[in-house]
Short mmCIF file of C-alpha atoms and ligand atoms in Angstrom, two decimals:
data_model
loop_
_atom_site.label_atom_id
_atom_site.label_comp_id
_atom_site.label_asym_id
_atom_site.label_seq_id
_atom_site.Cartn_x
_atom_site.Cartn_y
_atom_site.Cartn_z
CA MET A 375 108.01 101.30 94.74
CA ALA A 376 106.83 104.51 93.14
CA GLY A 377 110.09 106.24 94.01
CA LEU A 378 112.32 103.42 92.77
CA ARG A 379 110.33 103.00 89.57
CA ALA A 380 110.53 106.75 88.85
CA ALA A 381 114.25 106.82 89.56
CA ILE A 382 114.87 104.05 87.01
CA SER A 383 113.19 106.07 84.25
CA LEU A 384 114.76 109.33 85.30
CA ALA A 385 118.29 107.97 85.51
CA GLU A 386 118.47 107.90 81.71
CA THR A 387 118.51 111.72 81.72
CA GLY A 388 120.32 112.93 84.80
CA GLN A 389 121.59 112.45 88.32
CA VAL A 390 119.00 111.04 90.74
CA LEU A 391 119.14 111.16 94.52
CA VAL A 392 116.74 108.77 96.32
CA LEU A 393 116.19 109.82 99.90
CA SER A 394 114.44 107.58 102.39
CA LYS A 395 113.44 108.36 105.91
CA ASP A 396 114.44 104.95 107.28
CA SER A 397 116.19 102.05 105.60
CA ILE A 398 115.41 102.05 101.87
CA ARG A 399 113.15 99.00 102.27
CA GLU A 400 111.00 100.27 105.16
CA SER A 401 107.78 101.10 103.31
CA SER A 402 104.23 99.96 102.76
CA SER A 403 105.35 98.38 99.51
CA GLN A 404 107.61 96.08 101.42
CA TYR A 405 104.69 94.78 103.55
CA ALA A 406 102.10 94.39 100.75
CA GLN A 407 100.83 90.81 100.93
CA GLY A 408 97.73 90.57 98.78
CA GLY A 409 99.23 91.06 95.36
CA ILE A 410 99.23 93.25 92.26
CA ALA A 411 96.28 93.46 89.88
CA VAL A 412 96.78 93.30 86.12
CA ALA A 413 94.56 92.31 83.22
CA LEU A 414 96.85 89.67 81.72
CA SER A 415 95.04 86.31 82.10
CA ASP A 416 93.45 84.63 79.08
CA ASP A 417 89.86 85.43 80.07
CA ASP A 418 90.54 89.02 81.18
CA ASP A 419 90.81 92.34 79.38
CA VAL A 420 91.63 95.89 80.33
CA GLU A 421 88.02 97.11 79.94
CA LEU A 422 86.91 94.65 82.66
CA HIS A 423 89.70 95.80 84.96
CA GLU A 424 88.65 99.40 84.23
CA HIS A 425 85.01 98.61 84.94
CA ASP A 426 85.81 96.99 88.32
CA THR A 427 88.02 99.90 89.32
CA LEU A 428 85.33 102.45 88.46
CA ILE A 429 82.70 100.53 90.44
CA ALA A 430 84.96 100.39 93.54
CA GLY A 431 85.65 104.15 93.21
CA ASP A 432 81.94 104.84 93.80
CA GLY A 433 81.46 107.51 91.13
CA LEU A 434 84.61 109.50 91.78
CA CYS A 435 87.36 107.89 89.71
CA ASN A 436 89.17 110.00 87.15
CA ARG A 437 88.39 107.90 84.10
CA GLU A 438 91.50 108.90 82.16
CA ALA A 439 93.71 107.94 85.09
CA VAL A 440 92.00 104.56 85.37
CA GLU A 441 92.42 103.99 81.60
CA ALA A 442 96.15 104.74 81.88
CA LEU A 443 96.50 102.40 84.87
CA VAL A 444 94.80 99.38 83.36
CA ALA A 445 96.08 99.87 79.80
CA GLU A 446 99.74 100.35 80.81
CA GLY A 447 99.58 97.63 83.48
CA PRO A 448 100.34 94.60 81.35
CA ALA A 449 103.51 96.11 79.78
CA ALA A 450 104.61 97.46 83.19
CA ILE A 451 104.33 93.96 84.69
CA GLN A 452 106.18 92.42 81.73
CA GLN A 453 108.96 94.89 82.29
CA LEU A 454 109.17 93.94 85.96
CA ILE A 455 109.46 90.29 84.93
CA ASP A 456 112.25 91.24 82.47
CA TRP A 457 114.01 92.95 85.39
CA GLY A 458 113.93 89.77 87.44
CA THR A 459 110.68 89.91 89.45
CA GLU A 460 109.44 86.43 90.20
CA PHE A 461 105.72 85.93 90.34
CA ASP A 462 104.09 82.67 91.41
CA LYS A 463 103.28 80.27 88.54
CA GLU A 464 101.15 77.27 87.77
CA GLY A 465 103.35 75.13 85.56
CA ASN A 466 105.16 77.67 83.43
CA LYS A 467 102.24 80.14 83.27
CA LEU A 468 101.61 83.01 85.64
CA ALA A 469 99.12 82.07 88.40
CA PHE A 470 96.28 84.62 88.72
CA GLY A 471 94.39 84.82 92.02
CA ARG A 472 90.82 86.05 92.48
CA GLU A 473 89.93 88.77 94.99
CA GLY A 474 86.70 90.39 96.19
CA ALA A 475 85.27 93.03 93.71
CA HIS A 476 87.46 91.77 90.86
CA SER A 477 85.30 90.11 88.17
CA ARG A 478 88.24 88.06 86.88
CA SER A 479 91.26 86.26 88.33
CA ARG A 480 93.90 88.97 87.89
CA ILE A 481 96.04 89.13 91.03
CA LEU A 482 99.66 88.16 90.77
CA HIS A 483 101.50 87.05 93.90
CA SER A 484 105.09 86.29 94.86
CA GLN A 485 105.81 83.51 97.33
CA GLY A 486 102.13 83.48 98.28
CA ASP A 487 101.89 86.53 100.51
CA SER A 488 105.23 88.31 99.98
CA THR A 489 104.46 90.18 96.76
CA GLY A 490 105.57 93.62 97.87
CA ARG A 491 108.88 92.35 99.23
CA GLU A 492 109.71 90.73 95.89
CA LEU A 493 108.72 93.82 93.94
CA VAL A 494 110.87 96.08 96.11
CA ARG A 495 113.75 93.64 95.86
CA SER A 496 113.75 93.55 92.08
CA LEU A 497 113.16 97.29 91.62
CA TYR A 498 115.92 98.14 94.09
CA ARG A 499 118.30 95.76 92.40
CA ARG A 500 117.58 97.35 89.04
CA ALA A 501 117.87 100.92 90.41
CA ALA A 502 121.10 100.13 92.25
CA SER A 503 122.65 98.82 89.05
CA LEU A 504 122.29 102.20 87.31
CA PRO A 505 125.25 104.58 87.68
CA ASN A 506 123.18 107.77 87.88
CA ILE A 507 121.23 106.82 91.01
CA ARG A 508 122.50 107.53 94.50
CA PHE A 509 120.73 106.43 97.70
CA GLU A 510 120.68 108.25 101.03
CA SER A 511 118.90 106.33 103.82
CA PHE A 512 117.81 107.67 107.25
CA ALA A 513 117.30 111.09 105.66
CA ALA A 514 113.80 112.37 106.44
CA VAL A 515 112.77 115.19 104.11
CA THR A 516 111.28 117.90 106.35
CA ASP A 517 110.39 120.60 103.85
CA LEU A 518 110.53 121.60 100.24
CA LEU A 519 112.76 124.46 99.24
CA LEU A 520 111.14 127.23 97.20
CA GLU A 521 112.53 129.84 94.87
CA ASP A 522 110.16 132.29 93.13
CA GLY A 523 107.21 129.98 93.64
CA GLU A 524 109.01 126.99 92.14
CA VAL A 525 110.30 123.96 94.02
CA ALA A 526 114.09 124.04 94.04
CA GLY A 527 115.06 121.23 96.36
CA ALA A 528 114.41 119.92 99.85
CA LEU A 529 115.64 120.00 103.43
CA ALA A 530 116.29 116.60 105.01
CA PHE A 531 116.98 115.58 108.61
CA ASP A 532 119.90 113.24 108.76
CA SER A 533 118.95 111.15 111.78
CA GLU A 534 122.38 109.49 112.06
CA ARG A 535 124.16 112.83 112.48
CA ASN A 536 121.18 114.84 113.82
CA VAL A 537 121.66 117.65 111.30
CA LEU A 538 119.49 119.27 108.58
CA ILE A 539 120.91 119.00 105.10
CA SER A 540 119.93 121.23 102.19
CA ILE A 541 119.61 119.60 98.79
CA ARG A 542 119.11 121.54 95.56
CA ALA A 543 117.37 119.82 92.68
CA SER A 544 115.92 120.77 89.35
CA ALA A 545 112.82 118.73 90.18
CA VAL A 546 111.49 116.85 93.21
CA LEU A 547 109.32 113.74 93.28
CA LEU A 548 107.26 113.02 96.41
CA ALA A 549 106.91 109.24 96.74
CA THR A 550 106.42 109.20 100.48
CA GLY A 551 103.60 106.69 100.60
CA GLY A 552 100.57 106.79 102.88
CA LEU A 553 99.34 108.54 106.03
CA GLY A 554 98.06 105.61 108.17
CA ARG A 555 100.08 106.78 111.21
CA VAL A 556 97.72 109.71 111.52
CA TYR A 557 95.41 107.09 113.07
CA LEU A 558 95.73 105.19 116.34
CA GLU A 559 95.03 101.88 114.61
CA THR A 560 96.82 101.32 111.32
CA THR A 561 98.36 98.61 109.17
CA ASN A 562 100.96 101.09 107.87
CA PRO A 563 104.59 101.10 108.91
CA ASP A 564 105.98 103.84 111.22
CA VAL A 565 107.24 105.85 108.25
CA ALA A 566 103.72 106.51 106.92
CA THR A 567 103.08 109.85 108.63
CA GLY A 568 101.69 111.73 105.65
CA ASP A 569 104.92 113.73 105.20
CA GLY A 570 104.48 114.32 101.46
CA VAL A 571 100.96 115.73 101.93
CA ALA A 572 102.04 117.96 104.82
CA MET A 573 105.19 119.40 103.25
CA SER A 574 103.57 120.07 99.89
CA TRP A 575 100.60 121.70 101.63
CA ARG A 576 103.01 123.95 103.57
CA ALA A 577 104.64 124.82 100.25
CA GLY A 578 101.27 125.79 98.71
CA ALA A 579 100.30 122.72 96.67
CA VAL A 580 96.66 121.67 96.21
CA ILE A 581 95.58 118.53 98.13
CA SER A 582 92.62 116.52 96.88
CA ASP A 583 90.13 113.92 98.25
CA LEU A 584 91.87 113.61 101.62
CA GLU A 585 88.64 112.59 103.38
CA PHE A 586 88.76 109.23 101.64
CA VAL A 587 90.66 106.78 103.84
CA GLN A 588 90.26 103.05 103.43
CA PHE A 589 90.07 101.08 106.63
CA HIS A 590 91.05 97.43 106.56
CA PRO A 591 88.69 95.28 108.64
CA THR A 592 91.11 92.71 109.96
CA ALA A 593 94.37 93.90 111.49
CA LEU A 594 95.87 91.65 114.16
CA HIS A 595 94.99 93.08 117.63
CA LEU A 596 97.33 91.39 120.01
CA ALA A 597 99.07 93.17 122.91
CA GLY A 598 102.74 93.64 122.06
CA ALA A 599 102.34 92.85 118.36
CA PRO A 600 102.20 95.36 115.50
CA ARG A 601 98.87 95.82 113.71
CA PHE A 602 99.85 93.16 111.19
CA LEU A 603 97.43 92.76 108.32
CA LEU A 604 95.39 89.57 108.10
CA SER A 605 94.69 89.70 104.37
CA GLU A 606 91.27 89.64 102.76
CA ALA A 607 92.44 86.48 101.02
CA LEU A 608 91.93 84.67 104.37
CA ARG A 609 88.23 85.52 104.27
CA GLY A 610 88.31 84.64 100.57
CA ALA A 611 89.62 81.20 101.61
CA GLY A 612 86.68 80.77 104.01
CA ALA A 613 87.68 82.38 107.34
CA TYR A 614 84.77 83.53 109.56
CA LEU A 615 84.38 86.63 111.68
CA ARG A 616 83.05 85.82 115.15
CA ASN A 617 82.38 87.70 118.37
CA ARG A 618 83.64 86.39 121.75
CA ALA A 619 80.48 84.26 122.07
CA GLY A 620 81.41 82.53 118.80
CA ASP A 621 78.56 84.06 116.73
CA ARG A 622 79.18 84.92 113.06
CA PHE A 623 77.87 88.47 113.37
CA MET A 624 78.20 89.31 109.66
CA LEU A 625 75.43 86.84 108.79
CA GLY A 626 72.29 88.86 108.12
CA LYS A 627 74.23 92.14 107.85
CA HIS A 628 75.14 91.74 104.16
CA ASP A 629 74.41 89.14 101.45
CA MET A 630 78.10 88.39 101.17
CA ALA A 631 78.61 88.12 104.96
CA GLU A 632 82.42 88.17 105.68
CA LEU A 633 83.09 88.94 101.99
CA ALA A 634 81.09 92.20 101.95
CA PRO A 635 83.05 95.32 100.87
CA ARG A 636 85.82 96.38 103.25
CA ASP A 637 84.05 99.48 104.57
CA VAL A 638 80.86 97.52 105.31
CA VAL A 639 82.78 94.79 107.18
CA SER A 640 84.88 97.42 109.06
CA ARG A 641 81.82 99.35 110.26
CA ASN A 642 80.09 96.18 111.36
CA ILE A 643 83.13 95.17 113.38
CA VAL A 644 83.19 98.58 115.09
CA HIS A 645 79.50 98.23 115.78
CA GLU A 646 79.98 94.75 117.24
CA ILE A 647 82.87 95.98 119.42
CA LEU A 648 80.75 98.83 120.74
CA ARG A 649 77.76 96.50 121.28
CA THR A 650 79.67 93.85 123.20
CA GLY A 651 82.12 96.14 124.97
CA ASP A 652 84.97 93.87 123.86
CA GLU A 653 88.27 95.18 122.56
CA HIS A 654 88.15 93.24 119.30
CA VAL A 655 86.39 90.51 117.36
CA PHE A 656 87.92 87.25 116.04
CA LEU A 657 88.96 85.90 112.66
CA ASP A 658 88.50 82.15 112.76
CA LEU A 659 90.48 79.91 110.43
CA THR A 660 90.55 76.83 112.60
CA HIS A 661 88.17 74.94 110.28
CA LEU A 662 90.38 75.51 107.21
CA THR A 663 93.24 73.39 105.93
CA GLY A 664 96.48 74.44 104.19
CA ILE A 665 96.87 77.79 105.98
CA PRO A 666 100.64 77.38 106.70
CA GLU A 667 101.29 76.46 103.05
CA HIS A 668 99.08 79.08 101.38
CA PHE A 669 99.80 81.96 103.75
CA PRO A 670 103.28 81.26 105.02
CA ARG A 671 104.17 84.83 106.05
CA ILE A 672 100.90 85.46 107.88
CA TYR A 673 101.01 82.08 109.61
CA GLN A 674 104.64 82.50 110.72
CA THR A 675 104.20 86.09 111.86
CA CYS A 676 101.23 85.13 114.05
CA LEU A 677 103.16 82.14 115.39
CA HIS A 678 106.02 84.50 116.26
CA TYR A 679 103.57 86.39 118.53
CA GLY A 680 102.35 83.15 120.10
CA LEU A 681 99.21 82.67 118.00
CA ASP A 682 98.70 79.46 116.05
CA LEU A 683 96.04 80.26 113.45
CA THR A 684 95.33 76.60 112.84
CA ARG A 685 94.31 76.15 116.49
CA GLU A 686 92.81 79.45 117.78
CA PRO A 687 90.96 82.44 116.31
CA ALA A 688 92.93 85.65 115.82
CA PRO A 689 91.79 88.82 117.63
CA VAL A 690 91.21 91.50 114.96
CA HIS A 691 90.25 95.16 114.78
CA PRO A 692 89.84 97.54 111.80
CA ALA A 693 92.77 99.80 111.05
CA ALA A 694 93.53 102.72 108.70
CA HIS A 695 95.07 101.17 105.65
CA TYR A 696 95.14 103.28 102.50
CA ALA A 697 94.73 106.95 101.51
CA MET A 698 92.79 107.42 98.28
CA GLY A 699 93.47 111.19 98.37
CA GLY A 700 96.73 113.10 98.50
CA VAL A 701 98.71 115.65 96.58
CA LYS A 702 96.72 116.55 93.47
CA THR A 703 98.46 115.58 90.25
CA ASP A 704 97.77 115.41 86.53
CA LEU A 705 98.25 112.17 84.60
CA HIS A 706 102.03 112.76 84.48
CA ALA A 707 102.48 113.18 88.20
CA ARG A 708 102.77 116.98 87.98
CA THR A 709 101.44 118.71 91.12
CA THR A 710 100.11 122.25 91.11
CA LEU A 711 103.56 123.57 92.08
CA PRO A 712 106.17 123.95 89.30
CA ARG A 713 108.98 121.31 89.49
CA LEU A 714 107.14 119.27 92.13
CA TYR A 715 105.88 115.78 91.21
CA ALA A 716 104.07 113.12 93.22
CA ALA A 717 103.47 109.41 92.58
CA GLY A 718 102.20 106.34 94.42
CA GLU A 719 100.03 106.54 97.53
CA VAL A 720 100.96 110.16 98.34
CA ALA A 721 99.53 111.34 95.03
CA CYS A 722 95.90 111.84 94.09
CA THR A 723 95.50 111.15 90.38
CA GLY A 724 91.88 110.24 91.05
CA VAL A 725 92.58 106.67 89.99
CA HIS A 726 90.96 105.22 93.14
CA GLY A 727 88.05 107.68 93.41
CA ALA A 728 86.31 107.29 96.77
CA ASN A 729 87.53 103.74 97.38
CA ARG A 730 90.45 101.69 96.12
CA LEU A 731 89.99 98.37 94.40
CA ALA A 732 92.21 95.92 96.26
CA SER A 733 95.62 95.27 94.64
CA ASN A 734 95.43 98.32 92.39
CA SER A 735 97.84 100.40 94.48
CA LEU A 736 100.97 98.43 93.74
CA LEU A 737 100.09 98.71 90.05
CA GLU A 738 99.54 102.44 90.51
CA ALA A 739 103.00 102.80 92.08
CA VAL A 740 104.61 101.11 89.11
CA VAL A 741 102.59 102.73 86.30
CA PHE A 742 102.51 106.22 87.67
CA GLY A 743 106.05 105.98 89.07
CA ALA A 744 107.24 105.32 85.51
CA ARG A 745 105.13 108.19 84.20
CA ALA A 746 106.61 110.52 86.83
CA GLY A 747 110.21 109.55 85.94
CA GLU A 748 109.50 110.19 82.27
CA ALA A 749 107.75 113.54 82.87
CA MET A 750 110.57 114.79 85.14
CA ARG A 751 113.02 114.50 82.31
CA GLU A 752 111.71 117.88 81.20
CA HIS A 753 113.80 119.39 83.98
CA ALA A 754 117.10 117.79 83.09
CA VAL A 755 118.82 121.16 83.01
CA ARG A 756 119.39 122.55 86.47
CA PRO A 757 118.13 126.10 86.85
CA VAL A 758 120.22 128.78 88.57
CA VAL A 759 118.94 128.95 92.13
CA VAL A 760 119.97 131.80 94.30
CA ASN A 761 118.84 131.08 97.83
CA PRO A 762 115.91 128.67 98.07
CA GLN A 763 113.92 128.83 101.33
CA PRO A 764 111.66 126.41 103.14
CA PRO A 765 108.14 127.63 103.98
CA ALA A 766 107.61 128.69 107.59
CA GLY A 767 106.45 125.96 109.93
CA ALA A 768 106.66 125.80 113.71
CA PHE A 769 106.06 122.70 115.80
CA PRO A 770 102.58 121.96 117.26
CA GLN A 771 102.56 121.35 121.02
CA ILE A 772 100.67 118.06 121.06
CA SER A 773 101.85 114.46 121.30
CA GLU A 774 101.66 112.00 118.47
CA ILE A 775 99.43 109.64 120.49
CA GLU A 776 96.94 112.41 121.29
CA LEU A 777 96.71 113.32 117.61
CA ARG A 778 96.24 109.69 116.59
CA ARG A 779 93.55 109.04 119.20
CA MET A 780 91.67 112.12 118.16
CA ALA A 781 91.85 111.19 114.44
CA TRP A 782 90.70 107.63 115.19
CA ARG A 783 87.76 108.77 117.33
CA GLN A 784 86.56 111.72 115.31
CA ALA A 785 87.77 111.27 111.72
CA GLY A 786 87.86 107.43 111.60
CA LEU A 787 85.40 104.91 110.20
CA VAL A 788 82.30 106.66 111.48
CA ARG A 789 82.12 110.45 111.31
CA ASP A 790 79.64 113.23 112.03
CA SER A 791 79.49 116.99 112.00
CA ALA A 792 79.85 117.41 115.81
CA GLY A 793 82.97 115.18 116.03
CA LEU A 794 84.70 116.67 112.97
CA SER A 795 83.93 120.28 114.02
CA GLN A 796 85.27 119.61 117.53
CA MET A 797 88.39 118.04 116.09
CA ILE A 798 89.02 121.02 113.80
CA HIS A 799 88.49 123.42 116.69
CA ASP A 800 90.86 121.46 118.98
CA LEU A 801 93.60 121.10 116.31
CA GLU A 802 93.41 124.77 115.31
CA ALA A 803 93.84 125.71 119.00
CA VAL A 804 97.10 123.73 119.42
CA PRO A 805 99.93 126.22 120.13
CA GLN A 806 102.88 126.24 117.68
CA VAL A 807 106.40 126.92 118.88
CA ASP A 808 109.97 126.79 117.59
CA LEU A 809 112.02 123.91 118.92
CA PRO A 810 115.76 124.30 119.47
CA ASP A 811 116.85 120.74 118.47
CA PRO A 812 113.98 118.94 116.81
CA GLU A 813 114.24 115.21 116.18
CA ARG A 814 112.64 113.03 113.51
CA THR A 815 109.60 112.38 115.69
CA ASP A 816 109.06 116.15 116.16
CA TYR A 817 109.08 116.60 112.40
CA GLU A 818 106.57 113.75 112.11
CA VAL A 819 104.17 115.31 114.60
CA ARG A 820 104.55 118.56 112.62
CA ASN A 821 103.20 116.58 109.63
CA ILE A 822 100.56 114.47 111.31
CA HIS A 823 98.93 117.61 112.79
CA PRO A 824 98.08 119.33 109.44
CA VAL A 825 97.18 116.07 107.74
CA ALA A 826 94.67 115.21 110.51
CA LEU A 827 93.29 118.76 110.28
CA LEU A 828 92.90 118.52 106.48
CA ILE A 829 91.15 115.12 106.72
CA ALA A 830 88.72 116.64 109.23
CA ARG A 831 88.11 119.76 107.14
CA CYS A 832 87.52 117.78 103.93
CA GLY A 833 85.41 115.23 105.86
CA LEU A 834 83.24 117.99 107.34
CA ALA A 835 82.75 119.65 103.98
CA ARG A 836 81.66 116.40 102.27
CA GLN A 837 78.09 116.18 103.55
CA GLU A 838 77.35 112.68 102.27
CA SER A 839 78.60 109.09 102.62
CA ARG A 840 80.57 107.64 99.75
CA GLY A 841 83.34 105.09 99.40
CA GLY A 842 85.63 105.24 102.45
CA HIS A 843 83.88 108.31 103.92
CA TYR A 844 80.93 107.54 106.17
CA ARG A 845 78.83 110.21 107.93
CA THR A 846 76.10 109.18 110.34
CA ASP A 847 74.40 112.59 109.80
CA PHE A 848 74.51 112.17 105.98
CA PRO A 849 74.29 108.37 105.47
CA ALA A 850 73.51 108.48 101.73
CA LYS A 851 75.34 109.49 98.58
CA ARG A 852 74.37 112.90 97.17
CA THR A 853 74.69 113.81 93.48
CA GLU A 854 75.92 117.35 94.26
CA PHE A 855 78.98 115.80 95.90
CA GLU A 856 80.00 113.70 92.87
CA LYS A 857 83.09 115.93 92.79
CA HIS A 858 86.64 115.98 94.14
CA SER A 859 87.46 118.00 97.23
CA THR A 860 90.44 120.34 96.90
CA VAL A 861 92.16 122.37 99.57
CA SER A 862 95.33 124.44 99.83
CA GLN A 863 96.84 126.85 102.31
CA SER A 864 95.38 129.78 100.39
CA LYS A 865 91.87 128.43 99.89
CA PRO A 866 89.29 126.52 101.98
CA VAL A 867 87.79 123.18 100.91
CA GLU A 868 86.04 123.39 97.52
CA PHE A 869 84.49 120.72 95.27
CA GLU A 870 85.35 120.59 91.63
C1 FAD B 1153 100.29 95.94 105.27
C2 FAD B 1153 99.93 96.44 103.92
C3 FAD B 1153 99.57 95.55 102.94
C4 FAD B 1153 99.21 95.99 101.65
N1 FAD B 1153 98.90 95.12 100.68
C5 FAD B 1153 98.69 95.53 99.41
C6 FAD B 1153 98.50 94.63 98.35
O1 FAD B 1153 98.51 93.40 98.53
N2 FAD B 1153 98.30 95.12 97.09
C7 FAD B 1153 98.29 96.44 96.81
O2 FAD B 1153 98.11 96.84 95.64
N3 FAD B 1153 98.51 97.36 97.84
C8 FAD B 1153 98.71 96.90 99.08
N4 FAD B 1153 98.93 97.83 100.08
C9 FAD B 1153 99.05 99.24 99.73
C10 FAD B 1153 100.40 99.44 99.01
O3 FAD B 1153 101.38 98.66 99.67
C11 FAD B 1153 100.85 100.89 99.04
O4 FAD B 1153 99.81 101.74 98.64
C12 FAD B 1153 102.05 101.10 98.09
O5 FAD B 1153 103.05 100.17 98.42
C13 FAD B 1153 102.59 102.51 98.20
O6 FAD B 1153 103.77 102.58 97.51
P1 FAD B 1153 104.58 103.95 97.53
O7 FAD B 1153 105.80 103.73 96.73
O8 FAD B 1153 103.69 105.04 97.16
O9 FAD B 1153 104.93 104.19 99.07
P2 FAD B 1153 105.75 103.29 100.13
O10 FAD B 1153 105.98 101.94 99.61
O11 FAD B 1153 105.10 103.43 101.45
O12 FAD B 1153 107.14 104.04 100.18
C14 FAD B 1153 107.26 105.35 100.74
C15 FAD B 1153 108.69 105.62 100.97
O13 FAD B 1153 108.88 106.98 101.31
C16 FAD B 1153 109.70 107.11 102.47
N5 FAD B 1153 109.35 108.34 103.13
C17 FAD B 1153 108.20 108.69 103.77
N6 FAD B 1153 108.31 109.96 104.26
C18 FAD B 1153 109.55 110.37 103.97
C19 FAD B 1153 110.26 111.57 104.23
N7 FAD B 1153 109.74 112.59 104.92
N8 FAD B 1153 111.57 111.67 103.77
C20 FAD B 1153 112.15 110.64 103.13
N9 FAD B 1153 111.50 109.49 102.84
C21 FAD B 1153 110.22 109.38 103.26
C22 FAD B 1153 109.39 105.86 103.27
O14 FAD B 1153 110.38 105.62 104.21
C23 FAD B 1153 109.28 104.83 102.16
O15 FAD B 1153 110.55 104.38 101.81
C24 FAD B 1153 99.26 97.38 101.36
C25 FAD B 1153 99.65 98.32 102.38
C26 FAD B 1153 99.98 97.83 103.64
C27 FAD B 1153 100.38 98.80 104.69
#
């Protein structure tokens, strides 16, 4: 979404090439179910949306970024509607849903739980109608090209022809989405391997707040099925969390029981799994009515894997869901490298602070995607590039599954100094070699490795618990860490 939205704004000024690693639609945006937050209903205003976002961010939001998000949200949504996006309505008025941690009903949906799919559909249709935008699918960008310290294009692996292609550009936008595939358990699609963070880090950009990963409590945990998200809205509608014995283990753990904040629910599920020795816990909807009508996509997907939610509880497990940190940007998507921009989940504007308010990320992709496209117009004139080069980067000799297991175990929901230090030691010891004919998966491992390492380094440096980052050896928040972590190739983790 961020990439498409930026391309639409940028196309007014110059030629835009949109590269995507897989098919153009394969993205987290496409799978977003819950909805998009916007202060548009009669009883809402942007100050309330701002307030809720700041509370969720646990003291670390960049206030100016939050102001831009909430203030520009209503016009951004109106524009999407003008471009043909269809949101669910009650009569002829937009229908606003309520979600945990939002003080007003402000979540727009499309076809119940297919909001992202509808947003991608309408943005793609708009972008494809503009003559200046060209699309290249199955082209995985592997590295940025550099000329005199400025970004001058990118190298992409064409997985249909198995060749590397070199693309020169007067500016590059990273809109590569999240990094959930760094973890064993994740709700993210296969493409979310943290490529934007890894390649910009190799090129020298500053990365910020990478220790903050949001884990979703309830991903489907069925053998042979993907870790499909069973949305928070199901618990909002009254679903219970139970262990194998049928006990509602969240009772007594938090005043709000199943509706406690995501990180609290996730940690309690992990605790329950460890306590019982079971592989998962259960989300029970069997006492509720109207599930097939209100959650058609979730109901049908579970049915496809042989699970009828109206008759039996769903096995669930927490999973890595959203990266609050990423490539550090200013409010106009500029990274610390000249001619390199970032927007959407890959970027760290500071809008989410230490924890994201649910349904704010689709809005972020639209608002900051538009800002990125507008800012990039400053590079409409192509500079003379002589011979841009990618930064050096060999391939780590470790499998993807080993990396993901390690990240899940040692830099997951529950962290401590011993586990993070061991992980850093083990990852730094991985030998790096040149590969004669690397494939897309080799390039992905080459990205997962440094992203996992950076999460561990930032996580070790942050000696406190805040938002999505939980340390058993530092279980409380500490004022001296009310700062953003930053790290780059040339400097260790610092707080500023
Ligand atoms: C299951 C699920 C449900 C969610 N539900 C909600 C919700 O209800 N509300 C909400 O606000 N947020 C939700 N989120 C989060 C939200 O969907 C994402 O944060 C948001 O869509 C990110 O948008 P994006 O444009 O930054 O990235 P994406 O939509 O992930 O797009 C990234 C694109 O970059 C491409 N790409 C990646 N690497 C490369 C590379 N090396 N070369 C070329 N292309 C590359 C990908 O193929 C993809 O096309 C959900 C996330 C998931 C996974």
